[in-house]
Amino acid sequence: MPTSLFKDAITHLDKAAKFADIEAESLERLKYCRATLEVSVPVRMDDGSLRVFTGYRVRHDDTRGPTKGGIRFHPNVSLDEVKALSFWMTFKCAVMGIPYGGAKGGVMVDPKHLSRLELERLSRGFIEQIVDFIGPDTDIPAPDVYTNAMIMGWMMDEYSKIVRQYTPAVITGKPIPLGGSLGRNEATGRGVYYCIKELEKKLGWTPEDKTVAIQGFGNLGQHVAALLHQDGYRIVAISDSQGGIYSDSGFDIPSIIHTKNDTKRVRAVYCEGTVCEVVEAKQITNEELLELDVDILIPAALEDVITKDNASHIKAPYIVEGANGPIGHGADDILAKRDILVVPDILANAGGVTVSYYEWVQNKSGYYWDVDDIHKRLEKRMSEEFNNVYNLMEQHHCDMRTAAYVHALNRLGQAIEAQGTHTFFSEEVLA
Ligand code: NAD
């Protein structure tokens, strides 16, 4: 039977609801998406032909504020996936106490096969189709898989042209000269790093004693690796889509980032200035990386990499989820039984949406903050919410993912119930 990502996603609700302060009716409401839009986007290609692309935008819940979530360009985009991603955004914003609901969008396309001009026509065409569905006070998109600041710039420009008003707050993750925020690019990696620093404080370990493996060495993986390396953590394994490398003594991360961005390959190197030398390192597969005997494992690439099949082979006592959904259905229980602490994605990788919120606030106020200000605000927010979730985990003797859902459900429940409930209206009728 085909599995539904959205149905899997909502299973977390019933598990967390028994510890949360939320009425059954409010919980039921969160099992549905508020609005779903399917569009077709005709694009004139460079050779003169016309191609039509299918796209979606889904708003899951807007009780706590306008909805927020990225736009993904990927051949495997489906309505079911976009619904699940919009659901996670509702919970991510609620965990972080950001006044947003959740949304997501996507277009079924392989952008690697489009020219720059075709990509621009598609981006602008998609906005034309969803223009009535989004807005700075209704639904605010952002970048996601295979979309970036340049695409956000085109989309903001298209929206502004259609509504005849410069509207930077309609989209976040924009280029800095078009109203983007300083610190947005590294925000998700920083958020993951701040979660590890909180664990460090709680459990009283010394960075130099801890080994780390990171799967995925893109935006997120590189930023978290650089920050941990700076603090003295030993990053012993890293990988990208081509495979990984391992060294017991740990890698010189700035040198590897330099080479990766130059040659597009993860290689063990040591650099003096711009001169880099390849050094000895064992080659490993992505599957082997996950099962290494390290202290901290950071999946920072794809969803569903830790499954029922390999969960019992994971040796790291701490997993911090950088990617969205790297632990598949059924694997959580196996990890929990083995006392592996998982810092869940809806908390650990929420640094990105938090700084997106700061971008929106700056756009709306027309006043821009410096980068230290952004980092400090993010650190304070991540630390507070990490501790809120950790305390709930201890209070209810549950895993940290369930605790994060409890925290979010408490906030969502309060907001939904403040709009009126069955009990409230029944009492009024009976009075
Ligand atoms: P990215 O495209 O910059 O990097 C992805 C990395 O994963 C690349 O190094 C790529 O080579 C590697 N990769 C791809 N396939 C792989 C495979 N099969 N095995 C191992 N590595 C593989 O993306 P990113 O922005 O770093 O995002 C990574 C993850 O974090 C995604 O799941 C994304 O949804 C999630 N995330 C990112 C942000 C953000 O702001 N960047 C925010 C929230 C969540």
GROMACS .gro file of C-alpha atoms and ligand atoms in nm:
model
  475
    1MET     CA    1   0.000   0.000   0.000
    2PRO     CA    2   0.147   0.343  -0.088
    3THR     CA    3   0.242   0.537   0.225
    4SER     CA    4   0.140   0.896   0.271
    5LEU     CA    5   0.397   1.138   0.414
    6PHE     CA    6   0.114   1.360   0.538
    7LYS     CA    7  -0.061   1.072   0.716
    8ASP     CA    8   0.272   0.971   0.872
    9ALA     CA    9   0.331   1.331   0.983
   10ILE     CA   10  -0.001   1.360   1.167
   11THR     CA   11   0.062   1.040   1.365
   12HIS     CA   12   0.288   1.252   1.592
   13LEU     CA   13  -0.021   1.445   1.704
   14ASP     CA   14  -0.202   1.167   1.885
   15LYS     CA   15   0.122   1.052   2.051
   16ALA     CA   16   0.192   1.405   2.186
   17ALA     CA   17  -0.170   1.501   2.259
   18LYS     CA   18  -0.191   1.290   2.575
   19PHE     CA   19   0.063   1.523   2.741
   20ALA     CA   20  -0.063   1.848   2.585
   21ASP     CA   21  -0.315   2.100   2.704
   22ILE     CA   22  -0.540   2.098   2.397
   23GLU     CA   23  -0.906   2.013   2.340
   24ALA     CA   24  -0.997   1.720   2.115
   25GLU     CA   25  -1.171   1.952   1.866
   26SER     CA   26  -0.864   2.174   1.833
   27LEU     CA   27  -0.648   1.868   1.779
   28GLU     CA   28  -0.884   1.740   1.510
   29ARG     CA   29  -0.859   2.071   1.324
   30LEU     CA   30  -0.480   2.036   1.300
   31LYS     CA   31  -0.517   1.707   1.112
   32TYR     CA   32  -0.635   1.894   0.800
   33CYS     CA   33  -0.479   2.157   0.575
   34ARG     CA   34  -0.671   2.484   0.560
   35ALA     CA   35  -0.630   2.544   0.187
   36THR     CA   36  -0.470   2.366  -0.105
   37LEU     CA   37  -0.398   2.521  -0.444
   38GLU     CA   38  -0.288   2.334  -0.756
   39VAL     CA   39  -0.175   2.540  -1.051
   40SER     CA   40  -0.031   2.490  -1.397
   41VAL     CA   41   0.246   2.719  -1.510
   42PRO     CA   42   0.301   2.754  -1.887
   43VAL     CA   43   0.659   2.849  -1.971
   44ARG     CA   44   0.801   2.949  -2.310
   45MET     CA   45   1.131   2.761  -2.343
   46ASP     CA   46   1.445   2.899  -2.509
   47ASP     CA   47   1.384   2.687  -2.822
   48GLY     CA   48   1.041   2.845  -2.871
   49SER     CA   49   0.837   2.546  -2.745
   50LEU     CA   50   0.587   2.567  -2.459
   51ARG     CA   51   0.607   2.348  -2.148
   52VAL     CA   52   0.350   2.333  -1.871
   53PHE     CA   53   0.465   2.268  -1.512
   54THR     CA   54   0.243   2.164  -1.220
   55GLY     CA   55   0.281   2.349  -0.892
   56TYR     CA   56   0.122   2.354  -0.546
   57ARG     CA   57   0.085   2.588  -0.253
   58VAL     CA   58  -0.066   2.457   0.070
   59ARG     CA   59  -0.155   2.650   0.386
   60HIS     CA   60  -0.181   2.414   0.679
   61ASP     CA   61  -0.291   2.638   0.967
   62ASP     CA   62  -0.303   3.014   1.017
   63THR     CA   63  -0.437   3.044   1.372
   64ARG     CA   64  -0.113   3.189   1.512
   65GLY     CA   65  -0.043   3.426   1.222
   66PRO     CA   66   0.019   3.442   0.847
   67THR     CA   67   0.146   3.113   0.709
   68LYS     CA   68   0.514   3.063   0.629
   69GLY     CA   69   0.706   2.805   0.431
   70GLY     CA   70   0.944   2.751   0.142
   71ILE     CA   71   0.896   2.682  -0.228
   72ARG     CA   72   1.069   2.369  -0.357
   73PHE     CA   73   1.164   2.303  -0.723
   74HIS     CA   74   1.209   1.927  -0.758
   75PRO     CA   75   1.090   1.654  -1.000
   76ASN     CA   76   0.944   1.449  -0.709
   77VAL     CA   77   0.726   1.728  -0.566
   78SER     CA   78   0.375   1.596  -0.492
   79LEU     CA   79   0.068   1.735  -0.321
   80ASP     CA   80   0.110   1.483  -0.038
   81GLU     CA   81   0.470   1.592   0.024
   82VAL     CA   82   0.381   1.964   0.017
   83LYS     CA   83   0.098   1.900   0.267
   84ALA     CA   84   0.336   1.719   0.505
   85LEU     CA   85   0.595   1.995   0.475
   86SER     CA   86   0.331   2.261   0.546
   87PHE     CA   87   0.220   2.068   0.856
   88TRP     CA   88   0.581   2.057   0.986
   89MET     CA   89   0.607   2.434   0.932
   90THR     CA   90   0.304   2.497   1.156
   91PHE     CA   91   0.474   2.301   1.433
   92LYS     CA   92   0.821   2.447   1.376
   93CYS     CA   93   0.683   2.803   1.407
   94ALA     CA   94   0.482   2.709   1.717
   95VAL     CA   95   0.783   2.541   1.887
   96MET     CA   96   0.986   2.858   1.829
   97GLY     CA   97   0.705   3.090   1.940
   98ILE     CA   98   0.715   3.270   1.604
   99PRO     CA   99   0.377   3.431   1.518
  100TYR     CA  100   0.326   3.231   1.200
  101GLY     CA  101   0.129   2.933   1.080
  102GLY     CA  102   0.265   2.676   0.835
  103ALA     CA  103   0.264   2.656   0.455
  104LYS     CA  104   0.471   2.510   0.175
  105GLY     CA  105   0.490   2.522  -0.202
  106GLY     CA  106   0.650   2.329  -0.481
  107VAL     CA  107   0.681   2.291  -0.855
  108MET     CA  108   0.743   1.957  -1.029
  109VAL     CA  109   1.056   2.040  -1.226
  110ASP     CA  110   1.422   1.949  -1.247
  111PRO     CA  111   1.576   2.296  -1.242
  112LYS     CA  112   1.916   2.157  -1.343
  113HIS     CA  113   1.767   2.106  -1.692
  114LEU     CA  114   1.649   2.468  -1.731
  115SER     CA  115   1.852   2.764  -1.855
  116ARG     CA  116   1.878   3.068  -1.627
  117LEU     CA  117   1.614   3.249  -1.836
  118GLU     CA  118   1.376   2.952  -1.833
  119LEU     CA  119   1.416   2.932  -1.455
  120GLU     CA  120   1.332   3.301  -1.424
  121ARG     CA  121   1.020   3.263  -1.644
  122LEU     CA  122   0.907   2.964  -1.437
  123SER     CA  123   0.964   3.148  -1.105
  124ARG     CA  124   0.774   3.456  -1.221
  125GLY     CA  125   0.501   3.238  -1.381
  126PHE     CA  126   0.448   3.045  -1.057
  127ILE     CA  127   0.401   3.372  -0.863
  128GLU     CA  128   0.150   3.491  -1.124
  129GLN     CA  129  -0.055   3.174  -1.059
  130ILE     CA  130  -0.044   3.192  -0.677
  131VAL     CA  131  -0.052   3.570  -0.637
  132ASP     CA  132  -0.397   3.575  -0.475
  133PHE     CA  133  -0.299   3.301  -0.232
  134ILE     CA  134   0.014   3.470  -0.088
  135GLY     CA  135   0.085   3.813   0.062
  136PRO     CA  136   0.291   3.979   0.339
  137ASP     CA  137   0.003   3.934   0.588
  138THR     CA  138  -0.142   3.607   0.458
  139ASP     CA  139   0.122   3.365   0.335
  140ILE     CA  140   0.496   3.430   0.304
  141PRO     CA  141   0.713   3.194   0.095
  142ALA     CA  142   1.090   3.137   0.128
  143PRO     CA  143   1.359   2.923  -0.040
  144ASP     CA  144   1.367   2.545  -0.004
  145VAL     CA  145   1.531   2.257  -0.196
  146TYR     CA  146   1.672   2.387  -0.530
  147THR     CA  147   1.546   2.743  -0.485
  148ASN     CA  148   1.770   3.023  -0.361
  149ALA     CA  149   1.805   3.397  -0.293
  150MET     CA  150   1.816   3.483  -0.665
  151ILE     CA  151   1.482   3.306  -0.725
  152MET     CA  152   1.330   3.478  -0.418
  153GLY     CA  153   1.442   3.812  -0.568
  154TRP     CA  154   1.261   3.737  -0.898
  155MET     CA  155   0.951   3.622  -0.713
  156MET     CA  156   0.938   3.931  -0.489
  157ASP     CA  157   0.983   4.154  -0.796
  158GLU     CA  158   0.702   3.975  -0.984
  159TYR     CA  159   0.465   4.004  -0.688
  160SER     CA  160   0.551   4.374  -0.645
  161LYS     CA  161   0.484   4.439  -1.015
  162ILE     CA  162   0.145   4.266  -1.008
  163VAL     CA  163   0.022   4.447  -0.695
  164ARG     CA  164   0.194   4.771  -0.806
  165GLN     CA  165   0.363   4.816  -0.471
  166TYR     CA  166   0.719   4.737  -0.361
  167THR     CA  167   0.650   4.447  -0.122
  168PRO     CA  168   0.971   4.294   0.019
  169ALA     CA  169   0.783   4.134   0.314
  170VAL     CA  170   0.595   3.897   0.079
  171ILE     CA  171   0.892   3.660   0.065
  172THR     CA  172   1.204   3.590   0.276
  173GLY     CA  173   1.550   3.458   0.194
  174LYS     CA  174   1.595   3.741  -0.058
  175PRO     CA  175   1.931   3.882  -0.171
  176ILE     CA  176   2.061   4.140   0.083
  177PRO     CA  177   2.027   4.438  -0.158
  178LEU     CA  178   1.658   4.349  -0.210
  179GLY     CA  179   1.575   4.346   0.161
  180GLY     CA  180   1.728   4.014   0.267
  181SER     CA  181   1.854   3.982   0.624
  182LEU     CA  182   2.214   3.958   0.733
  183GLY     CA  183   2.275   3.623   0.901
  184ARG     CA  184   1.996   3.439   0.711
  185ASN     CA  185   2.234   3.228   0.504
  186GLU     CA  186   2.403   3.067   0.805
  187ALA     CA  187   2.097   3.072   1.035
  188THR     CA  188   2.000   2.704   1.009
  189GLY     CA  189   2.355   2.583   1.076
  190ARG     CA  190   2.383   2.825   1.368
  191GLY     CA  191   2.056   2.696   1.512
  192VAL     CA  192   2.184   2.337   1.504
  193TYR     CA  193   2.508   2.457   1.668
  194TYR     CA  194   2.319   2.641   1.945
  195CYS     CA  195   2.125   2.320   2.023
  196ILE     CA  196   2.455   2.131   2.063
  197LYS     CA  197   2.587   2.409   2.291
  198GLU     CA  198   2.277   2.368   2.509
  199LEU     CA  199   2.338   1.992   2.532
  200GLU     CA  200   2.700   2.069   2.622
  201LYS     CA  201   2.586   2.296   2.908
  202LYS     CA  202   2.329   2.048   3.037
  203LEU     CA  203   2.545   1.739   3.020
  204GLY     CA  204   2.870   1.914   3.114
  205TRP     CA  205   3.097   1.769   2.848
  206THR     CA  206   3.415   1.922   2.700
  207PRO     CA  207   3.410   1.988   2.321
  208GLU     CA  208   3.762   1.844   2.275
  209ASP     CA  209   3.636   1.507   2.407
  210LYS     CA  210   3.351   1.479   2.157
  211THR     CA  211   3.355   1.338   1.805
  212VAL     CA  212   3.106   1.440   1.537
  213ALA     CA  213   2.988   1.293   1.203
  214ILE     CA  214   2.798   1.512   0.956
  215GLN     CA  215   2.604   1.373   0.660
  216GLY     CA  216   2.566   1.642   0.392
  217PHE     CA  217   2.813   1.923   0.337
  218GLY     CA  218   2.601   2.197   0.181
  219ASN     CA  219   2.483   2.520   0.340
  220LEU     CA  220   2.375   2.360   0.666
  221GLY     CA  221   2.653   2.100   0.703
  222GLN     CA  222   2.932   2.347   0.632
  223HIS     CA  223   2.812   2.613   0.876
  224VAL     CA  224   2.755   2.374   1.164
  225ALA     CA  225   3.091   2.201   1.098
  226ALA     CA  226   3.279   2.533   1.097
  227LEU     CA  227   3.122   2.651   1.424
  228LEU     CA  228   3.179   2.320   1.606
  229HIS     CA  229   3.538   2.296   1.476
  230GLN     CA  230   3.607   2.648   1.605
  231ASP     CA  231   3.496   2.535   1.952
  232GLY     CA  232   3.729   2.233   1.953
  233TYR     CA  233   3.487   1.952   1.857
  234ARG     CA  234   3.656   1.678   1.652
  235ILE     CA  235   3.469   1.642   1.319
  236VAL     CA  236   3.580   1.290   1.221
  237ALA     CA  237   3.346   1.221   0.929
  238ILE     CA  238   3.172   1.426   0.660
  239SER     CA  239   3.001   1.336   0.335
  240ASP     CA  240   2.813   1.469   0.036
  241SER     CA  241   2.611   1.296  -0.237
  242GLN     CA  242   2.933   1.136  -0.375
  243GLY     CA  243   3.027   0.968  -0.043
  244GLY     CA  244   3.229   1.052   0.267
  245ILE     CA  245   3.566   1.066   0.439
  246TYR     CA  246   3.675   0.959   0.788
  247SER     CA  247   3.975   1.050   1.004
  248ASP     CA  248   4.009   0.952   1.367
  249SER     CA  249   4.208   1.267   1.446
  250GLY     CA  250   3.944   1.497   1.296
  251PHE     CA  251   3.948   1.727   0.994
  252ASP     CA  252   4.064   2.085   0.938
  253ILE     CA  253   3.716   2.209   0.844
  254PRO     CA  254   3.803   2.554   0.694
  255SER     CA  255   4.041   2.379   0.448
  256ILE     CA  256   3.776   2.127   0.346
  257ILE     CA  257   3.511   2.398   0.296
  258HIS     CA  258   3.756   2.593   0.081
  259THR     CA  259   3.826   2.290  -0.142
  260LYS     CA  260   3.462   2.173  -0.154
  261ASN     CA  261   3.344   2.512  -0.278
  262ASP     CA  262   3.630   2.527  -0.528
  263THR     CA  263   3.616   2.174  -0.670
  264LYS     CA  264   3.262   2.063  -0.563
  265ARG     CA  265   3.420   1.760  -0.391
  266VAL     CA  266   3.455   1.664  -0.027
  267ARG     CA  267   3.826   1.576   0.007
  268ALA     CA  268   4.059   1.552   0.305
  269VAL     CA  269   4.290   1.848   0.257
  270TYR     CA  270   4.505   2.084   0.458
  271CYS     CA  271   4.543   2.439   0.331
  272GLU     CA  272   4.801   2.710   0.407
  273GLY     CA  273   4.650   3.024   0.259
  274THR     CA  274   4.530   2.927  -0.088
  275VAL     CA  275   4.767   2.630  -0.121
  276CYS     CA  276   4.591   2.303  -0.035
  277GLU     CA  277   4.742   1.959  -0.003
  278VAL     CA  278   4.545   1.633  -0.007
  279VAL     CA  279   4.596   1.439   0.319
  280GLU     CA  280   4.528   1.076   0.413
  281ALA     CA  281   4.167   0.985   0.491
  282LYS     CA  282   3.959   0.673   0.473
  283GLN     CA  283   3.676   0.680   0.215
  284ILE     CA  284   3.338   0.578   0.357
  285THR     CA  285   2.985   0.549   0.218
  286ASN     CA  286   2.694   0.757   0.342
  287GLU     CA  287   2.546   0.445   0.503
  288GLU     CA  288   2.872   0.376   0.690
  289LEU     CA  289   2.886   0.735   0.814
  290LEU     CA  290   2.551   0.698   0.989
  291GLU     CA  291   2.666   0.389   1.177
  292LEU     CA  292   3.002   0.527   1.300
  293ASP     CA  293   3.099   0.509   1.665
  294VAL     CA  294   3.086   0.887   1.725
  295ASP     CA  295   2.932   1.100   2.002
  296ILE     CA  296   2.717   1.329   1.788
  297LEU     CA  297   2.556   1.245   1.455
  298ILE     CA  298   2.416   1.529   1.241
  299PRO     CA  299   2.210   1.420   0.938
  300ALA     CA  300   2.220   1.736   0.725
  301ALA     CA  301   2.122   1.614   0.379
  302LEU     CA  302   1.805   1.418   0.305
  303GLU     CA  303   1.490   1.283   0.465
  304ASP     CA  304   1.441   0.919   0.565
  305VAL     CA  305   1.808   0.815   0.600
  306ILE     CA  306   1.766   0.647   0.940
  307THR     CA  307   1.500   0.381   0.903
  308LYS     CA  308   1.366   0.071   1.077
  309ASP     CA  309   1.642  -0.120   0.893
  310ASN     CA  310   1.947   0.067   1.022
  311ALA     CA  311   1.819   0.228   1.348
  312SER     CA  312   1.949  -0.061   1.555
  313HIS     CA  313   2.300  -0.011   1.409
  314ILE     CA  314   2.331   0.358   1.501
  315LYS     CA  315   2.600   0.403   1.767
  316ALA     CA  316   2.594   0.780   1.831
  317PRO     CA  317   2.421   0.856   2.165
  318TYR     CA  318   2.312   1.200   2.033
  319ILE     CA  319   2.147   1.276   1.698
  320VAL     CA  320   2.073   1.636   1.605
  321GLU     CA  321   1.842   1.655   1.302
  322GLY     CA  322   1.965   1.923   1.064
  323ALA     CA  323   1.770   1.791   0.764
  324ASN     CA  324   1.390   1.776   0.762
  325GLY     CA  325   1.265   1.428   0.848
  326PRO     CA  326   1.595   1.232   0.836
  327ILE     CA  327   1.452   0.971   1.078
  328GLY     CA  328   1.182   0.771   0.904
  329HIS     CA  329   0.858   0.628   1.035
  330GLY     CA  330   0.915   0.356   1.296
  331ALA     CA  331   1.284   0.436   1.354
  332ASP     CA  332   1.216   0.683   1.638
  333ASP     CA  333   1.086   0.413   1.873
  334ILE     CA  334   1.391   0.193   1.810
  335LEU     CA  335   1.627   0.483   1.887
  336ALA     CA  336   1.431   0.582   2.200
  337LYS     CA  337   1.443   0.227   2.334
  338ARG     CA  338   1.820   0.236   2.291
  339ASP     CA  339   1.838   0.565   2.490
  340ILE     CA  340   1.962   0.764   2.192
  341LEU     CA  341   1.865   1.128   2.239
  342VAL     CA  342   1.727   1.287   1.921
  343VAL     CA  343   1.701   1.666   1.900
  344PRO     CA  344   1.411   1.684   1.650
  345ASP     CA  345   1.409   1.879   1.323
  346ILE     CA  346   1.117   2.105   1.421
  347LEU     CA  347   1.346   2.247   1.691
  348ALA     CA  348   1.702   2.183   1.569
  349ASN     CA  349   1.669   2.327   1.216
  350ALA     CA  350   1.429   2.610   1.308
  351GLY     CA  351   1.709   2.871   1.297
  352GLY     CA  352   1.628   2.933   0.929
  353VAL     CA  353   1.262   3.020   0.976
  354THR     CA  354   1.349   3.224   1.287
  355VAL     CA  355   1.582   3.453   1.092
  356SER     CA  356   1.327   3.457   0.806
  357TYR     CA  357   1.087   3.601   1.062
  358TYR     CA  358   1.351   3.863   1.156
  359GLU     CA  359   1.381   3.945   0.783
  360TRP     CA  360   1.004   3.999   0.759
  361VAL     CA  361   1.003   4.217   1.073
  362GLN     CA  362   1.286   4.430   0.927
  363ASN     CA  363   1.105   4.459   0.591
  364LYS     CA  364   0.782   4.567   0.761
  365SER     CA  365   0.953   4.822   0.984
  366GLY     CA  366   1.200   4.945   0.720
  367TYR     CA  367   1.479   4.931   0.979
  368TYR     CA  368   1.767   4.687   0.938
  369TRP     CA  369   1.970   4.520   1.216
  370ASP     CA  370   2.341   4.436   1.215
  371VAL     CA  371   2.459   4.076   1.198
  372ASP     CA  372   2.562   4.055   1.566
  373ASP     CA  373   2.212   4.160   1.664
  374ILE     CA  374   2.064   3.880   1.449
  375HIS     CA  375   2.302   3.616   1.593
  376LYS     CA  376   2.227   3.724   1.952
  377ARG     CA  377   1.849   3.718   1.901
  378LEU     CA  378   1.871   3.374   1.736
  379GLU     CA  379   2.092   3.234   2.013
  380LYS     CA  380   1.855   3.358   2.285
  381ARG     CA  381   1.549   3.217   2.106
  382MET     CA  382   1.708   2.878   2.032
  383SER     CA  383   1.837   2.845   2.388
  384GLU     CA  384   1.498   2.930   2.546
  385GLU     CA  385   1.298   2.695   2.324
  386PHE     CA  386   1.553   2.415   2.353
  387ASN     CA  387   1.521   2.434   2.733
  388ASN     CA  388   1.141   2.450   2.719
  389VAL     CA  389   1.135   2.132   2.510
  390TYR     CA  390   1.402   1.958   2.720
  391ASN     CA  391   1.209   2.032   3.041
  392LEU     CA  392   0.887   1.891   2.890
  393MET     CA  393   1.079   1.577   2.792
  394GLU     CA  394   1.194   1.530   3.151
  395GLN     CA  395   0.852   1.615   3.295
  396HIS     CA  396   0.663   1.365   3.076
  397HIS     CA  397   0.940   1.101   3.047
  398CYS     CA  398   0.898   1.104   2.669
  399ASP     CA  399   1.136   1.144   2.375
  400MET     CA  400   1.241   1.493   2.270
  401ARG     CA  401   1.036   1.488   1.945
  402THR     CA  402   0.718   1.416   2.138
  403ALA     CA  403   0.812   1.694   2.383
  404ALA     CA  404   0.857   1.939   2.093
  405TYR     CA  405   0.509   1.848   1.962
  406VAL     CA  406   0.365   1.890   2.314
  407HIS     CA  407   0.521   2.237   2.337
  408ALA     CA  408   0.381   2.332   1.995
  409LEU     CA  409   0.039   2.182   2.070
  410ASN     CA  410   0.015   2.382   2.394
  411ARG     CA  411   0.073   2.705   2.202
  412LEU     CA  412  -0.158   2.606   1.915
  413GLY     CA  413  -0.427   2.489   2.158
  414GLN     CA  414  -0.421   2.823   2.343
  415ALA     CA  415  -0.455   3.015   2.015
  416ILE     CA  416  -0.734   2.797   1.871
  417GLU     CA  417  -0.925   2.797   2.199
  418ALA     CA  418  -0.892   3.176   2.236
  419GLN     CA  419  -1.107   3.198   1.922
  420GLY     CA  420  -1.388   3.011   2.097
  421THR     CA  421  -1.451   2.646   2.174
  422HIS     CA  422  -1.737   2.404   2.208
  423THR     CA  423  -1.730   2.444   2.589
  424PHE     CA  424  -1.725   2.824   2.562
  425PHE     CA  425  -2.023   2.841   2.328
  426SER     CA  426  -2.218   2.569   2.513
  427GLU     CA  427  -2.177   2.762   2.840
  428GLU     CA  428  -2.300   3.079   2.671
  429VAL     CA  429  -2.607   2.902   2.529
  430LEU     CA  430  -2.685   2.742   2.866
  431ALA     CA  431  -2.638   3.067   3.065
  432NAD     P1  432   2.224   2.204   0.029
  432NAD     O1  433   2.164   2.175  -0.104
  432NAD     O2  434   2.308   2.327   0.047
  432NAD     O3  435   2.319   2.080   0.074
  432NAD     C1  436   2.274   1.948   0.073
  432NAD     C2  437   2.397   1.858   0.090
  432NAD     O4  438   2.353   1.723   0.095
  432NAD     C3  439   2.497   1.866  -0.024
  432NAD     O5  440   2.627   1.861   0.029
  432NAD     C4  441   2.469   1.739  -0.103
  432NAD     O6  442   2.585   1.692  -0.173
  432NAD     C5  443   2.435   1.646   0.009
  432NAD     N1  444   2.363   1.528  -0.037
  432NAD     C6  445   2.271   1.516  -0.134
  432NAD     N2  446   2.236   1.386  -0.148
  432NAD     C7  447   2.303   1.318  -0.054
  432NAD     C8  448   2.311   1.181  -0.017
  432NAD     N3  449   2.239   1.088  -0.081
  432NAD     N4  450   2.390   1.148   0.087
  432NAD     C9  451   2.465   1.241   0.151
  432NAD     N5  452   2.463   1.370   0.119
  432NAD    C10  453   2.385   1.407   0.018
  432NAD     O7  454   2.104   2.199   0.133
  432NAD     P2  455   2.099   2.258   0.281
  432NAD     O8  456   2.040   2.394   0.274
  432NAD     O9  457   2.229   2.238   0.346
  432NAD    O10  458   1.987   2.165   0.343
  432NAD    C11  459   2.015   2.034   0.390
  432NAD    C12  460   1.894   1.981   0.463
  432NAD    O11  461   1.856   2.072   0.565
  432NAD    C13  462   1.767   1.960   0.379
  432NAD    O12  463   1.697   1.850   0.433
  432NAD    C14  464   1.686   2.085   0.405
  432NAD    O13  465   1.547   2.064   0.386
  432NAD    C15  466   1.719   2.107   0.551
  432NAD     N6  467   1.697   2.245   0.594
  432NAD    C16  468   1.770   2.346   0.541
  432NAD    C17  469   1.742   2.476   0.583
  432NAD    C18  470   1.823   2.592   0.531
  432NAD    O14  471   1.790   2.706   0.568
  432NAD     N7  472   1.928   2.570   0.453
  432NAD    C19  473   1.641   2.500   0.677
  432NAD    C20  474   1.570   2.393   0.731
  432NAD    C21  475   1.599   2.265   0.688
   0.00000   0.00000   0.00000
